[in-house]
Short mmCIF file of C-alpha atoms in Angstrom, two decimals:
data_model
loop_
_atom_site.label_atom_id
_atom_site.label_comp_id
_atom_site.label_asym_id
_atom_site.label_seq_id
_atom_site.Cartn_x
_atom_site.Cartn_y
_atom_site.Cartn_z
CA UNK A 4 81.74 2.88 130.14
CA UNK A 5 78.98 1.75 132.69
CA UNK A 6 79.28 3.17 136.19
CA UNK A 7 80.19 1.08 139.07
CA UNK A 8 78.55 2.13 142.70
CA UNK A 9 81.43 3.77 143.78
CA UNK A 10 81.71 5.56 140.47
CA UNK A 11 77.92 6.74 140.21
CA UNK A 12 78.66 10.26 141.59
CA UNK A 13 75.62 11.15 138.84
CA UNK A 14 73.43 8.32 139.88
CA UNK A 15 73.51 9.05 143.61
CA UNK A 16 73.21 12.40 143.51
CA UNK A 17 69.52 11.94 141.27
CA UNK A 18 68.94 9.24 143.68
CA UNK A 19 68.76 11.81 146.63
CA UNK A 20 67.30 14.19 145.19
CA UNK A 21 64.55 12.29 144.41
CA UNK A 22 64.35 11.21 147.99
CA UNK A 23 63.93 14.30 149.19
CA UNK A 24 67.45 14.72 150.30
CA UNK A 25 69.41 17.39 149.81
CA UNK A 26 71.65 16.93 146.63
CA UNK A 27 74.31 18.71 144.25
CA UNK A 28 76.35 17.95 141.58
CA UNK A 29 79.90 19.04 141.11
CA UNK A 30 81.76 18.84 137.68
CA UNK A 31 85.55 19.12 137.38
CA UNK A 32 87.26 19.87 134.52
CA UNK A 33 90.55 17.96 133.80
CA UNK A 34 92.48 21.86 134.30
CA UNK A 35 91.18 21.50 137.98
CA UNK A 36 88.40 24.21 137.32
CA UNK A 37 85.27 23.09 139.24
CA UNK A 38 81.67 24.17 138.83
CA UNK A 39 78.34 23.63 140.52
CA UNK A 40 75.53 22.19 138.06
CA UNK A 41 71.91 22.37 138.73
CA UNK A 42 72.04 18.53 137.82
CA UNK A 43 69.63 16.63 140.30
CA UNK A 44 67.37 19.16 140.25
CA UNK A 45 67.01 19.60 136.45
CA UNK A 46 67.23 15.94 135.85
CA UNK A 47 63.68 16.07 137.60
CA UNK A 48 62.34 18.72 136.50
CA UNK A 49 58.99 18.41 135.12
CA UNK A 50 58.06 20.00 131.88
CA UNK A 51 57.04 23.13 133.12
CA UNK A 52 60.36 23.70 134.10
CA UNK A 53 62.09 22.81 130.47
CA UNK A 54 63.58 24.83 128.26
CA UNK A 55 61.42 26.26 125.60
CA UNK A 56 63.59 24.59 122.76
CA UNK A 57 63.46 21.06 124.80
CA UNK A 58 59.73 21.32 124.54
CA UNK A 59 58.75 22.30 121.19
CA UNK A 60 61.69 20.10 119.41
CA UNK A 61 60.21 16.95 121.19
CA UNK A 62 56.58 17.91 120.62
CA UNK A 63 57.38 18.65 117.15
CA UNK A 64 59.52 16.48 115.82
CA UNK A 65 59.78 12.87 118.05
CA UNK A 66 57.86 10.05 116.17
CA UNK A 67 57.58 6.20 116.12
CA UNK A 68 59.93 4.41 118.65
CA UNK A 69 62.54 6.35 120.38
CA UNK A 70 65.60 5.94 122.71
CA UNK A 71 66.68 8.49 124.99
CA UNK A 72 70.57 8.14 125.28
CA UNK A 73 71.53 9.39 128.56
CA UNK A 74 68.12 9.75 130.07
CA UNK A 75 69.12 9.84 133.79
CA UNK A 76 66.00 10.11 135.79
CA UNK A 77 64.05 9.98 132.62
CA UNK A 78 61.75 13.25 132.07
CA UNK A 79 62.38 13.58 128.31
CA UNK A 80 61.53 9.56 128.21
CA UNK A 81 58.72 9.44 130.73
CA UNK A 82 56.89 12.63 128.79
CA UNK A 83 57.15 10.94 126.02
CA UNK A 84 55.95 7.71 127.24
CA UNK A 85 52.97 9.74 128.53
CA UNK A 86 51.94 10.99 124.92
CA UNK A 87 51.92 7.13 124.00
CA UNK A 88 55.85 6.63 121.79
CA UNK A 89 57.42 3.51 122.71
CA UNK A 90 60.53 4.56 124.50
CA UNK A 91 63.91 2.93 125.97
CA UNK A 92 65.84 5.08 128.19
CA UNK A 93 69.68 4.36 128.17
CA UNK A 94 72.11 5.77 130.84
CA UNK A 95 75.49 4.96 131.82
CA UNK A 96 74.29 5.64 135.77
CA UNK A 97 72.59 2.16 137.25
CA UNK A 98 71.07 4.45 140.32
CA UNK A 99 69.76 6.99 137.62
CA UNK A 100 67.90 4.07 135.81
CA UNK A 101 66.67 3.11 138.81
CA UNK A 102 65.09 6.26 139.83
CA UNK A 103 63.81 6.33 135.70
CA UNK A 104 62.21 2.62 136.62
CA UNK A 105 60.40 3.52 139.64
CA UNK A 106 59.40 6.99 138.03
CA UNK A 107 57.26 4.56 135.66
CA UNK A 108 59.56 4.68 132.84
CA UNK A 109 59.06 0.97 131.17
CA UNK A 110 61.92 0.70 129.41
CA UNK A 111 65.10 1.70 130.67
CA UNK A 112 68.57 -0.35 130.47
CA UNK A 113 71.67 0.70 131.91
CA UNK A 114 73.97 1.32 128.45
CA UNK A 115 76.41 3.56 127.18
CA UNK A 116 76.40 5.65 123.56
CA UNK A 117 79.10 2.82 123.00
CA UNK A 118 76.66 -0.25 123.60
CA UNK A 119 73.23 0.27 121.09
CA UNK A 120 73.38 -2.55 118.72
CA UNK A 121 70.67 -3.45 116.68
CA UNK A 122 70.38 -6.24 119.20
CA UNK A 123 67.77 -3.64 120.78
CA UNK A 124 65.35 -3.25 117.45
CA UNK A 125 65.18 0.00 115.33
CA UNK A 126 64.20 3.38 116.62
CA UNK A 127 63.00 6.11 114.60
CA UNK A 128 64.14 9.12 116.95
CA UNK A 129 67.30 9.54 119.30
CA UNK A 130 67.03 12.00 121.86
CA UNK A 131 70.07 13.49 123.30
CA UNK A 132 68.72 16.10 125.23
CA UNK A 133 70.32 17.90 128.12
CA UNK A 134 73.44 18.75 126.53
CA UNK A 135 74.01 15.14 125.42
CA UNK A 136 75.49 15.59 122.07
CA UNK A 137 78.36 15.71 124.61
CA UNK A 138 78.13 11.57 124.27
CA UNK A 139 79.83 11.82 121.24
CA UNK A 140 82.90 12.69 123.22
CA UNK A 141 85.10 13.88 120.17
CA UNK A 142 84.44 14.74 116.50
CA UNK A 143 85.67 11.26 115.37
CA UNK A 144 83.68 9.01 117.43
CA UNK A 145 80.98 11.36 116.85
CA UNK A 146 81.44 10.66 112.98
CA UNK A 147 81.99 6.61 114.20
CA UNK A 148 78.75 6.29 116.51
CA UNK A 149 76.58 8.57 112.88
CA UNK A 150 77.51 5.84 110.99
CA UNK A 151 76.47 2.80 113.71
CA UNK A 152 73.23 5.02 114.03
CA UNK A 153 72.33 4.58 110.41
CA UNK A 154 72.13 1.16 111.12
CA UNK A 155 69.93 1.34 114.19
CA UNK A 156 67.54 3.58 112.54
CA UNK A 157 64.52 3.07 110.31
CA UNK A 158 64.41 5.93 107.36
CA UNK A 159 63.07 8.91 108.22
CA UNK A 160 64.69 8.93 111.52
CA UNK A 161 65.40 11.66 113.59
CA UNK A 162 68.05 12.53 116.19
CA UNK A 163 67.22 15.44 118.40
CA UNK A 164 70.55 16.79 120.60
CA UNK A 165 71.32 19.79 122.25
CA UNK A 166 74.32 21.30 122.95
CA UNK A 167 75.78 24.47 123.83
CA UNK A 168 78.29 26.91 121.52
CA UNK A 169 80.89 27.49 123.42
CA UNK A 170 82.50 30.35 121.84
CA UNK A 171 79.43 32.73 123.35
CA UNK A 172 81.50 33.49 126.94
CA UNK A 173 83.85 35.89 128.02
CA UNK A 174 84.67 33.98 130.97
CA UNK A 175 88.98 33.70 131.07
CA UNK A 176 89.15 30.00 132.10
CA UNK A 177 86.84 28.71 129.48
CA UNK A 178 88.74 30.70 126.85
CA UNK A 179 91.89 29.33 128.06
CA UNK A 180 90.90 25.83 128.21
CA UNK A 181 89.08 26.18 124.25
CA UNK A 182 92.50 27.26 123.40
CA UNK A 183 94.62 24.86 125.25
CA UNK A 184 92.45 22.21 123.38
CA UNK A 185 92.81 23.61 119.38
CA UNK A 186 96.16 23.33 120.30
CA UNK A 187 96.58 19.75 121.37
CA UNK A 188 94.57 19.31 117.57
CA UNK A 189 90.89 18.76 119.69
CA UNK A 190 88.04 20.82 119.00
CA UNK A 191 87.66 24.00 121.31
CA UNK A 192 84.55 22.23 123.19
CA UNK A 193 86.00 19.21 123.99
CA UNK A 194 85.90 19.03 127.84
CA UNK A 195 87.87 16.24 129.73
CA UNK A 196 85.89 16.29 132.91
CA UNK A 197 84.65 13.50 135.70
CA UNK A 198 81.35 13.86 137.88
CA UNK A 199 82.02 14.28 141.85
CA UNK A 200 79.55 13.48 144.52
CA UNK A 201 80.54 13.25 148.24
CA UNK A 202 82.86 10.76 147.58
CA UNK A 203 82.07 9.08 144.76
CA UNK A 204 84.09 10.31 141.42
CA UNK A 205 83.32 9.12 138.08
CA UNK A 206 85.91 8.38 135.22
CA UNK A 207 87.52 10.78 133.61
CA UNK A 208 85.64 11.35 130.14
CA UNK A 209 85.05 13.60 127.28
CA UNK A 210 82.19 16.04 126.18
CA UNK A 211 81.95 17.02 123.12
CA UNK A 212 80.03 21.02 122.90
CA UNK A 213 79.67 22.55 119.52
CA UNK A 214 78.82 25.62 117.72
CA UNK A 215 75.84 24.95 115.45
CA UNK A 216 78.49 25.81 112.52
CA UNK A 217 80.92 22.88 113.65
CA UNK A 218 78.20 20.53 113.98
CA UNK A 219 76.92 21.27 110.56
CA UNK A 220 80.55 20.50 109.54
CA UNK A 221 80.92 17.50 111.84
CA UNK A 222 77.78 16.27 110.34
CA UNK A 223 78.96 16.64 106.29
CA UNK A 224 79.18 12.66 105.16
CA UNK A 225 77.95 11.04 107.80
CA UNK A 226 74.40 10.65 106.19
CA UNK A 227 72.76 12.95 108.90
CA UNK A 228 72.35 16.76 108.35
CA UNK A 229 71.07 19.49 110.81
CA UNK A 230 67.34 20.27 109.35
CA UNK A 231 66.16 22.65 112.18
CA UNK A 232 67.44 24.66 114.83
CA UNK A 233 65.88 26.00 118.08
CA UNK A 234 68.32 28.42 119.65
CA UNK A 235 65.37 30.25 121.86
CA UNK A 236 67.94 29.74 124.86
CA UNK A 237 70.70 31.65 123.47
CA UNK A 238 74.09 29.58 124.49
CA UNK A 239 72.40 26.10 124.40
CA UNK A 240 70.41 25.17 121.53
CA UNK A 241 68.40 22.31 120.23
CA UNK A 242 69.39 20.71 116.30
CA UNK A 243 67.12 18.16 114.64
CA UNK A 244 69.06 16.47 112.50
CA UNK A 245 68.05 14.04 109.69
CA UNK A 246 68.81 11.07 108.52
CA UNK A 247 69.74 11.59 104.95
CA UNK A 248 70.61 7.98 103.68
CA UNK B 26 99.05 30.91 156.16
CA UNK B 27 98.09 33.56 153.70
CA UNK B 28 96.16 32.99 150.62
CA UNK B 29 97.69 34.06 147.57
CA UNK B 30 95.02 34.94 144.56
CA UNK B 31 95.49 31.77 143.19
CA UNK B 32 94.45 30.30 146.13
CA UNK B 33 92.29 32.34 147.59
CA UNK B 34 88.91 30.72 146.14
CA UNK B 35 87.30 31.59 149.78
CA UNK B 36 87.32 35.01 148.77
CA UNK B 37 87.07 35.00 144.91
CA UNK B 38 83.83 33.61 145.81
CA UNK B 39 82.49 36.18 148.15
CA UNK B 40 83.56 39.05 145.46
CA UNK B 41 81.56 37.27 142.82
CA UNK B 42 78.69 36.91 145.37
CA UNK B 43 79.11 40.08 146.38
CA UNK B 44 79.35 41.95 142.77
CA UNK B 45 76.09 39.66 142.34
CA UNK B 46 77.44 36.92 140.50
CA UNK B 47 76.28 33.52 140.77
CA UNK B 48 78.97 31.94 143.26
CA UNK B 49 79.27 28.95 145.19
CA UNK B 50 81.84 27.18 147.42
CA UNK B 51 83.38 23.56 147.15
CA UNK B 52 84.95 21.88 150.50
CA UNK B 53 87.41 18.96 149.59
CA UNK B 54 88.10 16.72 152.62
CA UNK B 55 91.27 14.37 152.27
CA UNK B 56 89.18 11.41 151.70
CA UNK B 57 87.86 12.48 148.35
CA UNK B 58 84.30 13.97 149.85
CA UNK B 59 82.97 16.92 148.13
CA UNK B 60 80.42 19.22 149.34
CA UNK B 61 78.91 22.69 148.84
CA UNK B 62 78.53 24.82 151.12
CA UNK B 63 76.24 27.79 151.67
CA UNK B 64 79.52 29.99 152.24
CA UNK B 65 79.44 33.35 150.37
CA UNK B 66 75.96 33.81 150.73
CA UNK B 67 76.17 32.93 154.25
CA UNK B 68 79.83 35.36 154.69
CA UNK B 69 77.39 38.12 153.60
CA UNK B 70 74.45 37.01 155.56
CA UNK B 71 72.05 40.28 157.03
CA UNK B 72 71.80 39.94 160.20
CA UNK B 73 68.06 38.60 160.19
CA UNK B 74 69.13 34.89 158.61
CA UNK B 75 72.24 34.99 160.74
CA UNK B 76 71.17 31.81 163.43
CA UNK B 77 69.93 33.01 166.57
CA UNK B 78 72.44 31.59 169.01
CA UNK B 79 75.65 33.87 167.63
CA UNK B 80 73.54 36.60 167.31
CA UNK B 81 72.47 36.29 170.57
CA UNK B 82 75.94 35.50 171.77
CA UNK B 83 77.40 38.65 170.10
CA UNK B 84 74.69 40.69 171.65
CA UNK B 85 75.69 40.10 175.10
CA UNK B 86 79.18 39.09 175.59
CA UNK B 87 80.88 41.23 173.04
CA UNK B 88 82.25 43.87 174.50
CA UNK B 89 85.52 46.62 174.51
CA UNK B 90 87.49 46.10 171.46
CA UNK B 91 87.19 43.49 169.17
CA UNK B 92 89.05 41.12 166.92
CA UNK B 93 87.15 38.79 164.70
CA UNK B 94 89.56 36.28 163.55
CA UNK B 95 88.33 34.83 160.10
CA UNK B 96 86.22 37.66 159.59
CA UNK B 97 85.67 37.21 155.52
CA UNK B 98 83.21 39.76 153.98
CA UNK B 99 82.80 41.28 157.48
CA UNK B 100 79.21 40.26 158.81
CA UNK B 101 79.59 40.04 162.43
CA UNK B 102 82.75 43.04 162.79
CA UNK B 103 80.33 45.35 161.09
CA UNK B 104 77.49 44.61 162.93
CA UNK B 105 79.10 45.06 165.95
CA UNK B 106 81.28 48.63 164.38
CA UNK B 107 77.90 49.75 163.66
CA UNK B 108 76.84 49.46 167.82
CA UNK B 109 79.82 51.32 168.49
CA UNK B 110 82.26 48.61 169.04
CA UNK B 111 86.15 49.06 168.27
CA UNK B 112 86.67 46.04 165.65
CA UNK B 113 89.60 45.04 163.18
CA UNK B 114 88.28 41.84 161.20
CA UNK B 115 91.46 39.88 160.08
CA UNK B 116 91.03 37.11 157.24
CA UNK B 117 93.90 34.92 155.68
CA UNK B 118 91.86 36.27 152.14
CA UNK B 119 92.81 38.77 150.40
CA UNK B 120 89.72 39.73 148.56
CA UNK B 121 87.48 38.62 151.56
CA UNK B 122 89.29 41.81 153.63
CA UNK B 123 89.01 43.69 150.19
CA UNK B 124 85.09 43.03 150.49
CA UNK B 125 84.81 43.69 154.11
CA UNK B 126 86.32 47.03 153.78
CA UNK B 127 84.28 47.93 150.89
CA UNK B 128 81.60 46.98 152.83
CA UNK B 129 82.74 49.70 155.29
CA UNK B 130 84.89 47.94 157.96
CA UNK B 131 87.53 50.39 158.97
CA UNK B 132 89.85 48.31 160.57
CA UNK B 133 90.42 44.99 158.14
CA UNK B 134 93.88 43.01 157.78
CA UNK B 135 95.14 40.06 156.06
CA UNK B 136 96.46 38.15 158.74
CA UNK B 137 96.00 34.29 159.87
CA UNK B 138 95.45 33.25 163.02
CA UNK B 139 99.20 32.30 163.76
CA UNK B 140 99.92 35.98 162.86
CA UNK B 141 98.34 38.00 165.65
CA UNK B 142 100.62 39.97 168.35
CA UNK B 143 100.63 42.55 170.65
CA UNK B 144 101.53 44.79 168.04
CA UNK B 145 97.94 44.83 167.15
CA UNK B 146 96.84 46.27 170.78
CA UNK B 147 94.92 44.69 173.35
CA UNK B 148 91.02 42.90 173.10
CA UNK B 149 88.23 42.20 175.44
CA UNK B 150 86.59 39.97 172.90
CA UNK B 151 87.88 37.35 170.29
CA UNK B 152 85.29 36.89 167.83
CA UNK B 153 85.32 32.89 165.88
CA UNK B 154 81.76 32.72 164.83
CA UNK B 155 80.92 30.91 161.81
CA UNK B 156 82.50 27.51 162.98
CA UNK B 157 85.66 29.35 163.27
CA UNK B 158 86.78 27.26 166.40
CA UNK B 159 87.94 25.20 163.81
CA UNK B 160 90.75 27.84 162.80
CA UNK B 161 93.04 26.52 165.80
CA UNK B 162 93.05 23.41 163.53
CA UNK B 163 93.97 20.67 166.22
CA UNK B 164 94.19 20.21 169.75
CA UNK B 165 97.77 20.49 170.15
CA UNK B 166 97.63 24.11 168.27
CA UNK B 167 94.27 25.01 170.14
CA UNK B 168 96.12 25.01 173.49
CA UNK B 169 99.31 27.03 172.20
CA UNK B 170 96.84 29.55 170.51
CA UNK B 171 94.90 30.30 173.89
CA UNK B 172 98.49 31.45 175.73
CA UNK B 173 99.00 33.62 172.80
CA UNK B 174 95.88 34.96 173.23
CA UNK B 175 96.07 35.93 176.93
CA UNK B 176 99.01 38.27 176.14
CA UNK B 177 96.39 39.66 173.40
CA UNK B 178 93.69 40.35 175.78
CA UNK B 179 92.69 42.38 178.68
CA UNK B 180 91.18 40.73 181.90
CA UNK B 181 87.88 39.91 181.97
CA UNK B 182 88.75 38.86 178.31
CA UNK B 183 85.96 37.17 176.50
CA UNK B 184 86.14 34.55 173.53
CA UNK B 185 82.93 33.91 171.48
CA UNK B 186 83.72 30.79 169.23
CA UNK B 187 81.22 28.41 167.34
CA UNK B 188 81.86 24.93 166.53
CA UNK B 189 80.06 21.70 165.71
CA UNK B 190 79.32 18.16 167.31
CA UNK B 191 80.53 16.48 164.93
CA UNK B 192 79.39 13.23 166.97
CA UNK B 193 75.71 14.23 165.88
CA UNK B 194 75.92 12.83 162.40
CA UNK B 195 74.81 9.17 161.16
CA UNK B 196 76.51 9.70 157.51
CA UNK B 197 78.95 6.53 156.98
CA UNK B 198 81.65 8.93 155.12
CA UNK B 199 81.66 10.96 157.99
CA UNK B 200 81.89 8.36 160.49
CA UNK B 201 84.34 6.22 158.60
CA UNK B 202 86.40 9.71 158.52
CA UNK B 203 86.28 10.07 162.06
CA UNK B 204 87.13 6.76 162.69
CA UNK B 205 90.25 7.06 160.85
CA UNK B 206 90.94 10.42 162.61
CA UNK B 207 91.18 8.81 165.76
CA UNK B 208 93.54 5.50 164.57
CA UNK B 209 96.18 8.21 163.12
CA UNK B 210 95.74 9.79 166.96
CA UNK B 211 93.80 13.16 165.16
CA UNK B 212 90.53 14.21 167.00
CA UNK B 213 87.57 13.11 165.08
CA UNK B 214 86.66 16.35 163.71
CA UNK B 215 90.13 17.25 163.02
CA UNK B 216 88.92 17.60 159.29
CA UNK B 217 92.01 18.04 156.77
CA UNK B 218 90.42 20.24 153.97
CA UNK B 219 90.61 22.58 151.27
CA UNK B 220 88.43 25.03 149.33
CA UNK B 221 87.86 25.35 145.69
CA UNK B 222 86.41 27.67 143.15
CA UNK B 223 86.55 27.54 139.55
CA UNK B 224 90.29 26.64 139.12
CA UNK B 225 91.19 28.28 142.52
CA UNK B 226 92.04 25.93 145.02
CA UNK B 227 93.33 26.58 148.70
CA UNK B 228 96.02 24.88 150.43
CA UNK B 229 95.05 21.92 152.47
CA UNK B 230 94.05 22.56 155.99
CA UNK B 231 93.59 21.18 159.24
CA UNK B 232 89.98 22.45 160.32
CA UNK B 233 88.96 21.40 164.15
CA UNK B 234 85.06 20.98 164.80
CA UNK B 235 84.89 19.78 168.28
CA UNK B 236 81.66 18.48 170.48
CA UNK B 237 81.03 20.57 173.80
CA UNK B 238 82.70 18.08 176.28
CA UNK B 239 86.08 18.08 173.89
CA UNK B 240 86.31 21.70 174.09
CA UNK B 241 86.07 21.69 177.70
CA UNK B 242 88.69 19.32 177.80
CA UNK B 243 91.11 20.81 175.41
CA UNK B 244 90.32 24.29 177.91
CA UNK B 245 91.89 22.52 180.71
CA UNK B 246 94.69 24.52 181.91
CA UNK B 247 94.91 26.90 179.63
CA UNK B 248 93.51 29.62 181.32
CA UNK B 249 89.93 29.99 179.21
CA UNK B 250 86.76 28.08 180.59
CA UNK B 251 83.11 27.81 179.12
CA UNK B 252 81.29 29.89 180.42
CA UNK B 253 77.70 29.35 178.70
CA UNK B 254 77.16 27.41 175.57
CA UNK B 255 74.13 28.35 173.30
CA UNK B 256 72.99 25.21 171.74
CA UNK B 257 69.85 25.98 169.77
CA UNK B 258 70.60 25.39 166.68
CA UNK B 259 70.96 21.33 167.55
CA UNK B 260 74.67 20.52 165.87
CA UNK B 261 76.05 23.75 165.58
CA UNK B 262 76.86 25.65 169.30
CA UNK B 263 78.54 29.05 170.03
CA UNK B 264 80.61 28.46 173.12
CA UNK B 265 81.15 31.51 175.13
CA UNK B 266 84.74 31.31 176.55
CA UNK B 267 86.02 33.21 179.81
CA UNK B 268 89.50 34.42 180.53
CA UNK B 269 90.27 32.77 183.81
CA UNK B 270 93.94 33.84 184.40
#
């Protein structure tokens, strides 16, 4: 999906924010629960405000040319850029690659997960930073969108994502909801939720979280395989996974 | 109306606040516009951020015994309990009177505005602070609210309400709400709302913010004038209102 105006509840908010305005960001969760996410803010954040595990997984391991899939405002992208790696920033949120372009961000194209074709060249490293293994959406079109990645990567590629393991919380609702989903046959992280903004509402969508041991599981045959990971933060944590073949 | 726990995300939030969780508070209008507010930090607000005009208010017009209608965790009934006043805070929450009580207000009920009698005993001074004006939820109810409340009150009765010009704003959803208001024959401010939290949501309800020349209007003839407005805070004002008859 690409966002319309109306839909761009992500976009906008970013867009305030970085005009000074005062801006939130409120996720709801297809069981009605509703949270408050330190979105705009962190989508700005400069470096110094990163998690550890961000930090040293890019420093460490991002090489050659790289896309950023789901940059939003573009900080992974734009400190990258910085340190010299060709970079394209992809985000379903027009207003979000707008505030990426006028950040200084030189390549930047408003595109879902869905939309990379080799039409765009071959990258060596994929970001998905910020929680953004959540793209994948479900294990399937995670295992679907490993195999199209093969084919927009050179050898030796890397794909840095971060997620969060969902089984670390005691909170009643989440546990409810993980449970709800294993029995409907989806995987206890996948979260049918839609952005709200004032009164702009994304689509409905899904986002996938995973232990690190269902991601090593999600990963077996796909010709990727988790090589390193930085768990520093506890709940959320950083893989670097490796192309394989 | 009285909120049952499933509903009551008012007050689930001001007991997370208040057992120093991180809590927040979502407002739905019926158009679809979201926004946080600063709610249970503000419900249990010291008296040093509360603004200057209903502190000031409070300081000299309350007087005799007290009812503070929407009282939540309690901040103005105990501030005025601990000067010596006779108070009973009354809240449609259930865990926002749980709160206030903890918090050491002797005299606390669950009780909506609609539910107040002369079983309760007389006042001298109605307490809607904290935009609470908007608790008589339109004009129509306003009116039949302030005859109830002279056979709650002694002469010389004082009401101390706050409220908002809502005809200070240049935001196109709000205007475009207002506008609508007024073609279905609603005041402008006559916001239809709810609250949520997590996966609590309130029932939808009328909320009346009103500019300083409607309220005197909707006063007419109903026995309660304004008497002195304090206006420094710019949008927000704390009306102080006089028994007449």
């Amino acid at each position: 999906m690409k966002l319309t105006s109306e839909q761009d509840a992500f976009g906008h908010a970013v867009w305030d924010h970085y005009r000074g305005r005062n801006a939130f960001e409120i996720i709801e969760r297809s069981d009605g629960f509703v949270a408050v996410t330190s979105g705009p803010s962190q989508y700005l954040a400069d470096v110094a405000l990163w998690s550890p595990d961000e930090k040293k997984a890019l420093e460490k391991h991002a090489h050659g040319r790289v896309v950023d899939i789901g940059c939003s405002a573009g900080r992974h992208a734009l400190y990258l850029q910085r340190n010299g790696l060709d970079v394209l920033g992809v985000d379903v949120s027009p207003l979000a690659i707008a505030v990426a372009k006028d950040r200084g961000l030189e390549h930047a194209e408003v595109l879902s997960i869905d939309e990379l074709s080799a039409d765009l060249g071959l990258f060596d490293t994929i970001l998905m930073l910020g929680n953004n293994f959540g793209l994948f959406g479900s294990a399937a079109k995670a295992r679907r969108l490993l195999g199209r990645f093969k084919k927009l990567t050179r050898p030796g590629a890397t794909l840095i994502a971060e997620s969060r393991n969902v089984y670390q919380t005691g909170d009643p609702d989440h546990l409810a909801y993980q449970a709800a989903n294993r029995a409907r046959g989806r995987m206890s992280g996948q979260i049918r939720m839609r952005g709200r903004y004032k009164r702009l509402v994304t689509p409905w969508f899904d986002y996938l979280m995973v232990s690190p041991q269902e991601m090593e599981t999600l990963l077996e045959g796909t010709g990727w395989r988790v090589a390193e990971l930085y768990q520093g933060g506890g709940v959320v944590y950083v893989a670097v996974i490796e192309r394989t073949a």
